[in-house]
Short mmCIF file of C-alpha atoms and ligand atoms in Angstrom, two decimals:
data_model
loop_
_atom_site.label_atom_id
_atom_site.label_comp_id
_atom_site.label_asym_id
_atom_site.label_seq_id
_atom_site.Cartn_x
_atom_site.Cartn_y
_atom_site.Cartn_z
CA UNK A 1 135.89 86.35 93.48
CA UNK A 2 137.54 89.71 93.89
CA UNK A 3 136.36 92.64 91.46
CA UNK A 4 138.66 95.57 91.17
CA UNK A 5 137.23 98.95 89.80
CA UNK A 6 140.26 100.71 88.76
CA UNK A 7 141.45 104.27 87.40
CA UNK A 8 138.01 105.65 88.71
CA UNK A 9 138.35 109.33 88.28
CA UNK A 10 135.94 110.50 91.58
CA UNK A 11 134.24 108.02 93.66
CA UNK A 12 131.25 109.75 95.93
CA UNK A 13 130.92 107.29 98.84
CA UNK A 14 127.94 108.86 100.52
CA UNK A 15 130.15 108.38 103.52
CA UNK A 16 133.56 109.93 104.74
CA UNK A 17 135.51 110.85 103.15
CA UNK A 18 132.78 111.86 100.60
CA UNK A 19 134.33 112.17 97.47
CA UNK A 20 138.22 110.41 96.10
CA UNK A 21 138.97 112.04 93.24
CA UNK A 22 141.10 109.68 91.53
CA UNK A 23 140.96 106.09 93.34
CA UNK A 24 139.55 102.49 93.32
CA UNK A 25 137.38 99.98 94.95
CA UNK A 26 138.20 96.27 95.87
CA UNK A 27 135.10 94.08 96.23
CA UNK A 28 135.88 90.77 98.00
CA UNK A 29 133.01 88.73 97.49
CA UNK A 30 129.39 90.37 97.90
CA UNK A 31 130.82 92.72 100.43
CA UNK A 32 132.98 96.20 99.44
CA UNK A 33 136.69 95.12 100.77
CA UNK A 34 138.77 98.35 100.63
CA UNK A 35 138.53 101.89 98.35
CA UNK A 36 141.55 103.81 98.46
CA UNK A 37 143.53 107.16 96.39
CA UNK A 38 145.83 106.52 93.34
CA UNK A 39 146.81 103.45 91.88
CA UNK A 40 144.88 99.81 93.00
CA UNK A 41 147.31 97.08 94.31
CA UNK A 42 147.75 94.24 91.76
CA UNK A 43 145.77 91.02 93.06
CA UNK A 44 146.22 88.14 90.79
CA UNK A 45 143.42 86.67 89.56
CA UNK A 46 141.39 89.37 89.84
CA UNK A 47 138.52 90.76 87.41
CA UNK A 48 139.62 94.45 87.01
CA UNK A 49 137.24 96.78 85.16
CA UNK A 50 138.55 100.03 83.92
CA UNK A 51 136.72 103.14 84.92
CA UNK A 52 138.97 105.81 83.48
CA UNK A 53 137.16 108.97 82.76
CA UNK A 54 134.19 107.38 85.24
CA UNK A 55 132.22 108.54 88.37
CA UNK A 56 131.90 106.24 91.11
CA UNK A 57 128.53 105.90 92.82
CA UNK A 58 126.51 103.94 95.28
CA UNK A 59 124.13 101.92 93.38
CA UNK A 60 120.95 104.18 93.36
CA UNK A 61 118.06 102.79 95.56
CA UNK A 62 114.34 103.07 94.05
CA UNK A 63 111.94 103.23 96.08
CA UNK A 64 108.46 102.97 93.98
CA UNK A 65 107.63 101.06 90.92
CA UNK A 66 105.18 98.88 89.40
CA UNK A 67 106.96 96.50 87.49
CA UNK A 68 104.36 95.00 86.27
CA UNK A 69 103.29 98.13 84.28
CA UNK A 70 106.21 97.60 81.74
CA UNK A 71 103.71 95.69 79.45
CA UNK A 72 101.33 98.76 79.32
CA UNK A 73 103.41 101.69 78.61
CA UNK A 74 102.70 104.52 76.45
CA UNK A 75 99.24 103.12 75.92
CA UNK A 76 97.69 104.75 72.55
CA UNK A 77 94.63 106.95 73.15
CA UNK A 78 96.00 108.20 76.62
CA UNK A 79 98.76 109.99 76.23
CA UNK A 80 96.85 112.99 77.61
CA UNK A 81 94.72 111.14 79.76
CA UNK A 82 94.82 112.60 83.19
CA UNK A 83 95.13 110.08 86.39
CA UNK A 84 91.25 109.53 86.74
CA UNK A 85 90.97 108.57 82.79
CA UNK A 86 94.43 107.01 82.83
CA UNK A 87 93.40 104.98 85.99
CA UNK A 88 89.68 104.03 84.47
CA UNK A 89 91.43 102.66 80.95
CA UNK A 90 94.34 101.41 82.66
CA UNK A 91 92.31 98.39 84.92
CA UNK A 92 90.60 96.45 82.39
CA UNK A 93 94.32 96.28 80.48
CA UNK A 94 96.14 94.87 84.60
CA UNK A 95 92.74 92.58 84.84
CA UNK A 96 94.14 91.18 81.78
CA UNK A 97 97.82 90.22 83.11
CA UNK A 98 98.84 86.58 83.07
CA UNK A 99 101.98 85.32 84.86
CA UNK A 100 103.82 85.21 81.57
CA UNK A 101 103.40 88.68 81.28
CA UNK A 102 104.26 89.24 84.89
CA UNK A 103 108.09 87.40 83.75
CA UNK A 104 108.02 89.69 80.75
CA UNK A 105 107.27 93.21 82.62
CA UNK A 106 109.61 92.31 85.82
CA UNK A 107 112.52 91.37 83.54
CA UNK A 108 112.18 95.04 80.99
CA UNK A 109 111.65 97.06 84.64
CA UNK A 110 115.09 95.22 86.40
CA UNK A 111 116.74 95.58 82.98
CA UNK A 112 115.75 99.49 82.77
CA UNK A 113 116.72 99.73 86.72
CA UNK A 114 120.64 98.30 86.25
CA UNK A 115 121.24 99.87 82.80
CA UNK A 116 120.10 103.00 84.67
CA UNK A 117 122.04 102.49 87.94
CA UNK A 118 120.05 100.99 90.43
CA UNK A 119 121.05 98.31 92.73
CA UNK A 120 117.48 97.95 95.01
CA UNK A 121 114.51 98.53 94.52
CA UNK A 122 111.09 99.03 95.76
CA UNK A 123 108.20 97.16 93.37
CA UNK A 124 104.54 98.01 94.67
CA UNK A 125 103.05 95.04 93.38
CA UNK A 126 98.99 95.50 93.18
CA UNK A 127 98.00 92.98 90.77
CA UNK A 128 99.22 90.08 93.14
CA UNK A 129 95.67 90.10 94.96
CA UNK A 130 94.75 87.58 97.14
CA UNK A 131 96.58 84.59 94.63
CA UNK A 132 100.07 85.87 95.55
CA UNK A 133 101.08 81.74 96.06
CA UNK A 134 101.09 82.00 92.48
CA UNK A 135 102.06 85.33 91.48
CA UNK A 136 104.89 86.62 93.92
CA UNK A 137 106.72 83.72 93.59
CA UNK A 138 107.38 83.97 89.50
CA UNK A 139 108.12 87.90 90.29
CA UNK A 140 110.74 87.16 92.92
CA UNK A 141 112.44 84.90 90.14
CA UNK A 142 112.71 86.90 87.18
CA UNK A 143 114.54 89.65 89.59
CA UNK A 144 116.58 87.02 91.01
CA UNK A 145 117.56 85.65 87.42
CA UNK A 146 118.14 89.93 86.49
CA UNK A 147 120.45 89.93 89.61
CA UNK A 148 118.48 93.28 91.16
CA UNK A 149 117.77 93.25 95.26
CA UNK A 150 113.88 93.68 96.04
CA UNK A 151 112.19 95.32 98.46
CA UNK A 152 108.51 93.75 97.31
CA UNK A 153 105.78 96.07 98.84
CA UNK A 154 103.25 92.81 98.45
CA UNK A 155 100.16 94.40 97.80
CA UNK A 156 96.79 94.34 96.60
CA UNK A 157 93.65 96.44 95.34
CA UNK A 158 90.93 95.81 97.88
CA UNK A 159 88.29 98.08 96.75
CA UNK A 160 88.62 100.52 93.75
CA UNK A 161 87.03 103.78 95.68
CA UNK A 162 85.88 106.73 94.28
CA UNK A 163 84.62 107.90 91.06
CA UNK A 164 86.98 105.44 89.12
CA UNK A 165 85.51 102.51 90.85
CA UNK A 166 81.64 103.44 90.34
CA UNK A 167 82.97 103.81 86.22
CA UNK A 168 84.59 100.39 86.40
CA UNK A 169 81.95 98.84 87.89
CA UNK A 170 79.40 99.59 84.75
CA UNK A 171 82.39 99.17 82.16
CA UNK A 172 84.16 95.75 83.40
CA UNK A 173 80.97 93.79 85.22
CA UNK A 174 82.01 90.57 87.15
CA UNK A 175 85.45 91.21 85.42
CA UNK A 176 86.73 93.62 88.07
CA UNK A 177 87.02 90.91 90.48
CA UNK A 178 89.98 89.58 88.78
CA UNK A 179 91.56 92.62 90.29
CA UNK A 180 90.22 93.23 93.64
CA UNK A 181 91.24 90.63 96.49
CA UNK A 182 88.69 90.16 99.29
CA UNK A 183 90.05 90.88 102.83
CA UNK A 184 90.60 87.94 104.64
CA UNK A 185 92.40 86.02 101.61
CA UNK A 186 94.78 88.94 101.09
CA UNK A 187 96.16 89.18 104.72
CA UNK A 188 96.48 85.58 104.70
CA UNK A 189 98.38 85.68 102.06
CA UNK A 190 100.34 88.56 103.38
CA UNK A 191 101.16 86.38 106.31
CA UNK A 192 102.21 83.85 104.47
CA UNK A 193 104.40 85.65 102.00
CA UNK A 194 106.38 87.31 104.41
CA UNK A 195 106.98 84.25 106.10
CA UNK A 196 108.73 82.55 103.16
CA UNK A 197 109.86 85.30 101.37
CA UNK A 198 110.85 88.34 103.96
CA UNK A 199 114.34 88.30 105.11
CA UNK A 200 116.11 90.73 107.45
CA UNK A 201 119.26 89.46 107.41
CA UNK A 202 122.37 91.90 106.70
CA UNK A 203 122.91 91.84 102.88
CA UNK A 204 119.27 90.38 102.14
CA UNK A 205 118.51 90.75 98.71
CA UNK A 206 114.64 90.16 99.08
CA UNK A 207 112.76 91.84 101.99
CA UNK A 208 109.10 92.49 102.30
CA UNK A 209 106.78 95.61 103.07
CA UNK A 210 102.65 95.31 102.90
CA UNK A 211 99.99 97.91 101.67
CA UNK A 212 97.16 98.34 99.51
CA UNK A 213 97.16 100.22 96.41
CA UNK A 214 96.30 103.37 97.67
CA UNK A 215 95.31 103.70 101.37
CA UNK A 216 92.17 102.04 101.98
CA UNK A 217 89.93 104.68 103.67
CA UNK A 218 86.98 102.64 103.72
CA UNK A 219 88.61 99.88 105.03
CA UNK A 220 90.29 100.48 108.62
CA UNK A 221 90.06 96.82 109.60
CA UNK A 222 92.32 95.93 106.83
CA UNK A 223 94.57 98.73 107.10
CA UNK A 224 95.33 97.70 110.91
CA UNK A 225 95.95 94.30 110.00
CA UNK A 226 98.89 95.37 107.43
CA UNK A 227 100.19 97.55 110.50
CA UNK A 228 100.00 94.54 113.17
CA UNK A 229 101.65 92.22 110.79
CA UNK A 230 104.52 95.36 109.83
CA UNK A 231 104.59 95.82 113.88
CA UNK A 232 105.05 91.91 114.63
CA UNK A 233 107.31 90.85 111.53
CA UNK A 234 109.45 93.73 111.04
CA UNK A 235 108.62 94.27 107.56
CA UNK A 236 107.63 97.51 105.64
CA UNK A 237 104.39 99.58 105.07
CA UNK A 238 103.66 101.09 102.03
CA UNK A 239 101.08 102.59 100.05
CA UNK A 240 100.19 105.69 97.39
CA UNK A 241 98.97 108.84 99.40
CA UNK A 242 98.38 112.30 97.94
CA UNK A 243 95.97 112.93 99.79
CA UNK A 244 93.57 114.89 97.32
CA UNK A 245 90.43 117.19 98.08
CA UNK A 246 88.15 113.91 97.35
CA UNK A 247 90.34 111.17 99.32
CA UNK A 248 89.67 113.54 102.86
CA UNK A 249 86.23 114.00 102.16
CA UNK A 250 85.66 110.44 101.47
CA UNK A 251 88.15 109.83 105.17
CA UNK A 252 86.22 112.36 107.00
CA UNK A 253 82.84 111.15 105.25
CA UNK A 254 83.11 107.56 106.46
CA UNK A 255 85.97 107.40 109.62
CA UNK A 256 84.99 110.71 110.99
CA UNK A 257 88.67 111.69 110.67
CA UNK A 258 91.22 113.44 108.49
CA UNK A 259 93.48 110.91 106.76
CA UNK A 260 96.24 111.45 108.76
CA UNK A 261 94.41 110.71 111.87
CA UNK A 262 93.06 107.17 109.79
CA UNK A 263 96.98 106.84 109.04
CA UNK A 264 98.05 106.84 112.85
CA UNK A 265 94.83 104.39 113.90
CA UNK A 266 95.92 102.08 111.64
CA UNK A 267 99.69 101.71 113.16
CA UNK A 268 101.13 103.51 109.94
CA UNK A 269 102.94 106.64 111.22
CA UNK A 270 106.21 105.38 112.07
CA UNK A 271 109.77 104.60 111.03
CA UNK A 272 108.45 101.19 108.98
CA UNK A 273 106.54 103.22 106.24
CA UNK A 274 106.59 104.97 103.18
CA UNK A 275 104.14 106.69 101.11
CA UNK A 276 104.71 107.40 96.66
CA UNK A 277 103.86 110.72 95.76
CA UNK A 278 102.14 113.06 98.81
CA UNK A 279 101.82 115.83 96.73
CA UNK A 280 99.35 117.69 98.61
CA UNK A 281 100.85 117.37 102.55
CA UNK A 282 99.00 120.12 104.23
CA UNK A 283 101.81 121.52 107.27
CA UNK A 284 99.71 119.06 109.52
CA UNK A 285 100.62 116.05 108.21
CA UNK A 286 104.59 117.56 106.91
CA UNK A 287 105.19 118.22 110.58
CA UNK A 288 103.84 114.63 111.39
CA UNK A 289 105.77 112.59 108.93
CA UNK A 290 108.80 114.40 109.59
CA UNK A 291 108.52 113.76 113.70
CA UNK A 292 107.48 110.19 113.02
CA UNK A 293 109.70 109.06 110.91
CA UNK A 294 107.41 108.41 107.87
CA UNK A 295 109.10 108.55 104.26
CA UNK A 296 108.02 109.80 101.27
CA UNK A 297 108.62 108.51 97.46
CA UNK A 298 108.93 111.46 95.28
CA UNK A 299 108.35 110.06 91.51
CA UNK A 300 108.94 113.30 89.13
CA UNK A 301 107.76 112.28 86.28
CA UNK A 302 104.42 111.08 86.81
CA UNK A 303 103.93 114.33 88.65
CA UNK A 304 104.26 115.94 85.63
CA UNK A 305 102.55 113.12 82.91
CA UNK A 306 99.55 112.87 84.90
CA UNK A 307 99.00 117.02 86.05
CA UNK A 308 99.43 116.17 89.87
CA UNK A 309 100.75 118.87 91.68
CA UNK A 310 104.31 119.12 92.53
CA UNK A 311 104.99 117.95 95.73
CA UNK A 312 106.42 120.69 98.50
CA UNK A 313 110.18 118.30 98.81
CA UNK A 314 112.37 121.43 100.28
CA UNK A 315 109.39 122.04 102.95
CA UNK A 316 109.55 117.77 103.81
CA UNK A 317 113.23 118.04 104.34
CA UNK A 318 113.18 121.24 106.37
CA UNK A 319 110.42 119.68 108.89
CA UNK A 320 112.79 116.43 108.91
CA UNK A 321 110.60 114.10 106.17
CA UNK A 322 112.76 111.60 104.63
CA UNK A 323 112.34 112.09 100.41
CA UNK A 324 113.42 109.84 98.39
CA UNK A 325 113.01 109.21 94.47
CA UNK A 326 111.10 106.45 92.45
CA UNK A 327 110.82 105.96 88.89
CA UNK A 328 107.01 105.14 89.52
CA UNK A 329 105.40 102.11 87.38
CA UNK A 330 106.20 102.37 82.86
CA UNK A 331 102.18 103.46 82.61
CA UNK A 332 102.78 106.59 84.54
CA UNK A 333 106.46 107.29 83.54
CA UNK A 334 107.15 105.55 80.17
CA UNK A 335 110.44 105.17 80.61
CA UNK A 336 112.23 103.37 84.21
CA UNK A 337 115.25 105.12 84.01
CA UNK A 338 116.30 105.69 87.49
CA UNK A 339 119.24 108.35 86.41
CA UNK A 340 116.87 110.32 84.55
CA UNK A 341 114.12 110.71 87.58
CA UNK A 342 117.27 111.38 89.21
CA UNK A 343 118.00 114.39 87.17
CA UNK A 344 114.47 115.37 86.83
CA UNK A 345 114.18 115.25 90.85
CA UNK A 346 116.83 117.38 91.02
CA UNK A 347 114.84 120.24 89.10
CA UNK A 348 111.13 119.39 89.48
CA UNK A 349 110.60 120.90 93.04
CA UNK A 350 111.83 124.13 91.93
CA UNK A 351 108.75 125.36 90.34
CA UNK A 352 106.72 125.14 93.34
CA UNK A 353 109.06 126.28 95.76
CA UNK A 354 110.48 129.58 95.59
CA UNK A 355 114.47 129.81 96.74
CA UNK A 356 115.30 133.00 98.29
CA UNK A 357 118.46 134.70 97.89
CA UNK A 358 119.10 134.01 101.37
CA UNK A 359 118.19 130.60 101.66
CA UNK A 360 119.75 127.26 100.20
CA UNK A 361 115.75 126.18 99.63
CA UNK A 362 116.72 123.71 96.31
CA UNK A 363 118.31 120.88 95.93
CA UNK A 364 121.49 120.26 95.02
CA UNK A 365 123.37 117.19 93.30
CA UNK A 366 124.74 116.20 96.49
CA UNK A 367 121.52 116.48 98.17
CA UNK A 368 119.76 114.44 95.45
CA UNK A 369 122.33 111.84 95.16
CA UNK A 370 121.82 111.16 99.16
CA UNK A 371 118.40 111.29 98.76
CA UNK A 372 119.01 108.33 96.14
CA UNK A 373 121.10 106.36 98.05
CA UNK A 374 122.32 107.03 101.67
CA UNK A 375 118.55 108.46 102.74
CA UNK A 376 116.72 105.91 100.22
CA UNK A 377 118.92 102.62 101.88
CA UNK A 378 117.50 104.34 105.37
CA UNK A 379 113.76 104.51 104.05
CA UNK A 380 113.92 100.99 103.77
CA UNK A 381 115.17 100.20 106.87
CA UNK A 382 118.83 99.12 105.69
CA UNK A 383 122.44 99.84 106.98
CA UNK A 384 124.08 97.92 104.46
CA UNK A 385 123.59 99.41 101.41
CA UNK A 386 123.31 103.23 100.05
CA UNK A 387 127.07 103.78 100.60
CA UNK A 388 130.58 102.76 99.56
CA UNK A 389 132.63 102.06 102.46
CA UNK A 390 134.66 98.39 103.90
CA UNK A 391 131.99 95.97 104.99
CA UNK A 392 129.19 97.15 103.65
CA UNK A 393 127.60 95.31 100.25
CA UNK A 394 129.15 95.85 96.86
CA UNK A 395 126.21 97.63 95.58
CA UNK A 396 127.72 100.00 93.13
CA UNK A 397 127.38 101.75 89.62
CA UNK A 398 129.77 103.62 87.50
CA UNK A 399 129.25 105.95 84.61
CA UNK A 400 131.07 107.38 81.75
CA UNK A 401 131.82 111.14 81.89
CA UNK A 402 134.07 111.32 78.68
CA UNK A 403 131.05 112.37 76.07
CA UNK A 404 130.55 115.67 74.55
CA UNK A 405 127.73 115.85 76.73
CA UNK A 406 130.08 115.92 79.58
CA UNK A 407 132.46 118.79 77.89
CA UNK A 408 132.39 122.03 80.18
CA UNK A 409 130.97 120.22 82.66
CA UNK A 410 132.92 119.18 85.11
CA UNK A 411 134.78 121.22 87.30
CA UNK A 412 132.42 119.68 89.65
CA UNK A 413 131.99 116.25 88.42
CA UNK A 414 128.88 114.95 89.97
CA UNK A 415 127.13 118.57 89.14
CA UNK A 416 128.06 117.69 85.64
CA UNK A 417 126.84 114.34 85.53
CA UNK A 418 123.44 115.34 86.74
CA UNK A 419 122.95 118.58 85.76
CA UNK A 420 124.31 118.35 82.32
CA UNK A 421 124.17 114.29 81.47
CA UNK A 422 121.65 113.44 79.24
CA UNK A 423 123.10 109.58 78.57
CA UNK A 424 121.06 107.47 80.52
CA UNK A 425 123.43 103.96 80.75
CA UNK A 426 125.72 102.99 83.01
CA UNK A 427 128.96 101.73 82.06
CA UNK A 428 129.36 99.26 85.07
CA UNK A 429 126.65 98.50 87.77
CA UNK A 430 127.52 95.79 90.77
CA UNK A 431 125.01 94.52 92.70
CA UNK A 432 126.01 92.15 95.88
CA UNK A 433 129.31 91.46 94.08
CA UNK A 434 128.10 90.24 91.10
CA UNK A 435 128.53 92.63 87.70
CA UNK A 436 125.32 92.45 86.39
CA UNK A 437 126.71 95.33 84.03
CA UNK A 438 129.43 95.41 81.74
CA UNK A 439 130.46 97.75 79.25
CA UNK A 440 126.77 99.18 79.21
CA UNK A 441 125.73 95.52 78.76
CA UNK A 442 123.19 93.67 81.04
CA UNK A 443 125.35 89.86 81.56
CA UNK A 444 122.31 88.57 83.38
CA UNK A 445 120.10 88.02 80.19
CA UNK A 446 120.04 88.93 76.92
CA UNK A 447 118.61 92.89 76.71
CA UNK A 448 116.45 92.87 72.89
CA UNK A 449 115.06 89.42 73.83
CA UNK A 450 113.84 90.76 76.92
CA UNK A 451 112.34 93.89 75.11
CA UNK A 452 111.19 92.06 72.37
CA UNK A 453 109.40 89.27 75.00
CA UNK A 454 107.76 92.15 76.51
CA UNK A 455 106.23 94.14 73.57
CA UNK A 456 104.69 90.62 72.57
CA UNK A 457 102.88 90.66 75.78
CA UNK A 458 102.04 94.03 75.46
CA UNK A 459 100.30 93.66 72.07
CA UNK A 460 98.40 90.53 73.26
CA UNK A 461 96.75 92.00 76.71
CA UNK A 462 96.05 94.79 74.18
CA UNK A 463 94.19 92.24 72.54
CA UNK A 464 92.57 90.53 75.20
CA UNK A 465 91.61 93.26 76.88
CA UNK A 466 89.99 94.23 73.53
CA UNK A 467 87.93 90.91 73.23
CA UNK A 468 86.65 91.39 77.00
CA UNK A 469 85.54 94.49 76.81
CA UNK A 470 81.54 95.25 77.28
CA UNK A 471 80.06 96.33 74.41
ZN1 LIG B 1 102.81 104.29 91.84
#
């Protein structure tokens, strides 16, 4: 099937020549076939989408989420909660989670992801445990059925540490064990996941990385094991990582190291891995990721709905860090609109980091759309994707600048369309050759029965989680 996006007025490849301002793209196939100035040559036969008035992008890579989080969003009672509260009232509602709810949450996160413009992403799957045979397999068909490509970061809680933990053990009893996996089942599991599911072939649309929730400091063993099996199968590492005050007390307390020390014991400080948030890197470990290759998932929005602090991003790309964005799970973000992290990326940083007249310090919305495609398709280990150009896959996402919202704006389109868009849907999004949206449509499945299936779960773990609470 040939797909011909037509009248486009820019396309930003990512690549050279970066930006055709007034031009189209022939996709042959799953692969991009030819983009060129000016009118597109008639093929018959072809499916030819308008995209007058449009911008032409790369399909926008994610590269943290927790899909399974879309049936617990906006959860009454902690709207204010900060991450220790949020985390304590947030477990006994995931220990709740049956696989039909799993179906429900992966379908409303893919849907939010290509409505919003993204083409891949990253899902940091905790609540798959050590009975992933049953778990992974149902998520890896609902974003197969959505059309999305997955990088599944197949992980697991193996101990709840900290202050969280010691609440949860008095508040959930024996229940708590429906959410943490013992050791030896999970990397079996692991091992055997990858096996059937991980697959580094050019154009793959479901690879594998391995991690725990949040890195594991009282369990080195465990932590090695996910870096042997990264080091022998070629898949990723990845994990959540501020690390706060408590977390290097508790890694100098028991390993007799800082964390970054515990990182690079365990095989973790290399090209393979990426870390969500890192929002208090001392220069140590900045200087470390950015010489070894380690990446970092910036999520904006949960920075700001849970208080952390804002991560130093200009300060990671000056020592060489790779930054890219993620929406983060729906319980931290609300919403899984990758456009609008996008946006909110753009701006975030600038409150931390001061931008002298003298030096381009910030962002800008070239920067951040490399950083959410190009630099995000690299994160993951990929050549194929993150860029328009002949060859590589049709990944690809087009939005309407013709609103008022746009008016004024765009003398430099793509500074209009983040800095001034508010509109969060995309017109068009391709992923692999396939239109999974049309006309600000998902064709894949049907959007308010999706939404509607999901809010039913959400009500009924509300429920459940009701009934099995201690007293
Ligand atoms: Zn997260």
């Amino acid at each position: 099937m040939i797909v011909v996006l037509e009248n486009a007025r820019c396309i930003y490849t990512c690549d050279t020549p970066g930006l055709i301002e007034g031009g189209y793209v022939i996709i042959d196939g799953a692969r991009i076939r030819e983009i060129g100035h000016g009118d597109a040559p008639h093929i018959e036969g072809a499916d030819k989408i308008d995209c007058t008035g449009c911008i032409v992008l790369p399909g926008f890579i994610n590269v943290h989420h927790h899909f399974f989080q879309s049936v617990t969003r906006a959860v009454p009672g902690l709207h204010r909660a900060d991450s220790a509260a949020w985390l304590s009232a947030h477990y006994p509602l995931w220990a709740e989670i049956e696989p039909d709810d799993l179906t429900a949450a992966v379908r409303n996160s893919s849907a939010e992801l290509l409505l919003s413009g993204a083409t891949t992403s990253a899902d940091h799957s905790f609540v798959l445990g050590g009975v992933g045979a049953e778990l992974a397999p149902i998520e890896i068909a609902a974003v197969r059925e959505m059309g999305l490509r997955l990088h599944l970061a197949r992980s697991c809680l193996p101990v709840i540490e900290g202050a969280v933990g010691a609440h949860l053990q008095r508040t959930m009893g024996e229940r708590i064990n429906r959410l943490i996996a013992p050791e030896d089942e999970v990397i079996e599991q692991c091992r055997a996941d990858v096996e059937r599911w991980h697959d580094a072939s050019p154009g793959a649309m479901v690879r594998l990385a391995l991690g725990p929730s949040n890195v594991a400091y009282t369990k080195p063993a465990l932590m090695k094991q996910f870096g042997d099996i990264a080091a022998e199968t070629g898949c990723g590492l990845h994990a959540h990582y501020h690390p706060r005050e408590a977390e290097r007390a508790l890694c100098r307390q028991t390993q007799g190291c800082e964390p970054i020390e515990f990182l690079d014991r365990a095989g973790w400080l290399g090209p393979q891995t990426w870390l969500a948030h890192c929002t208090e890197l001392d220069d140590t470990e900045i200087a470390t990721f950015g010489a070894r290759g380690v990446g970092v998932a910036h999520c904006p929005r949960t920075v700001l709905r849970l208080g952390y602090q804002i991560p130093r991003i200009a300060a990671m790309r000056a020592a060489g860090v790779r930054v890219s964005f993620g929406v983060d799970g729906a319980a931290s973000n609300d919403g899984g609109s990758f456009i609008n992290e996008l946006r909110l990326g753009l701006l975030l940083h600038r409150a931390r980091e001061r931008n002298p007249v003298s030096e381009d310090v910030w962002l800008t919305p070239h920067d951040a759309l490399l950083m959410a495609t190009r630099d995000a398709a690299a994160m993951l280990g990929r050549d194929d994707i993150g860029r328009l150009k002949p060859g590589l896959c049709a990944d690809i996402t087009v939005f309407d600048l013709s609103g008022a919202e746009f008016g004024g704006a765009l003398n430099d389109p793509l500074g209009g369309f983040l800095m001034a868009g508010v509109g969060a849907r995309a017109n068009t999004t391709i992923i692999n050759g396939r239109v999974v949206v049309r006309n600000g449509q998902i064709t894949t499945a049907n959007e308010l029965k999706i939404a509607e299936a999901t809010s039913r779960a959400s009500a009924a773990l509300a429920e459940r989680a009701k009934a099995a609470a201690i007293g």
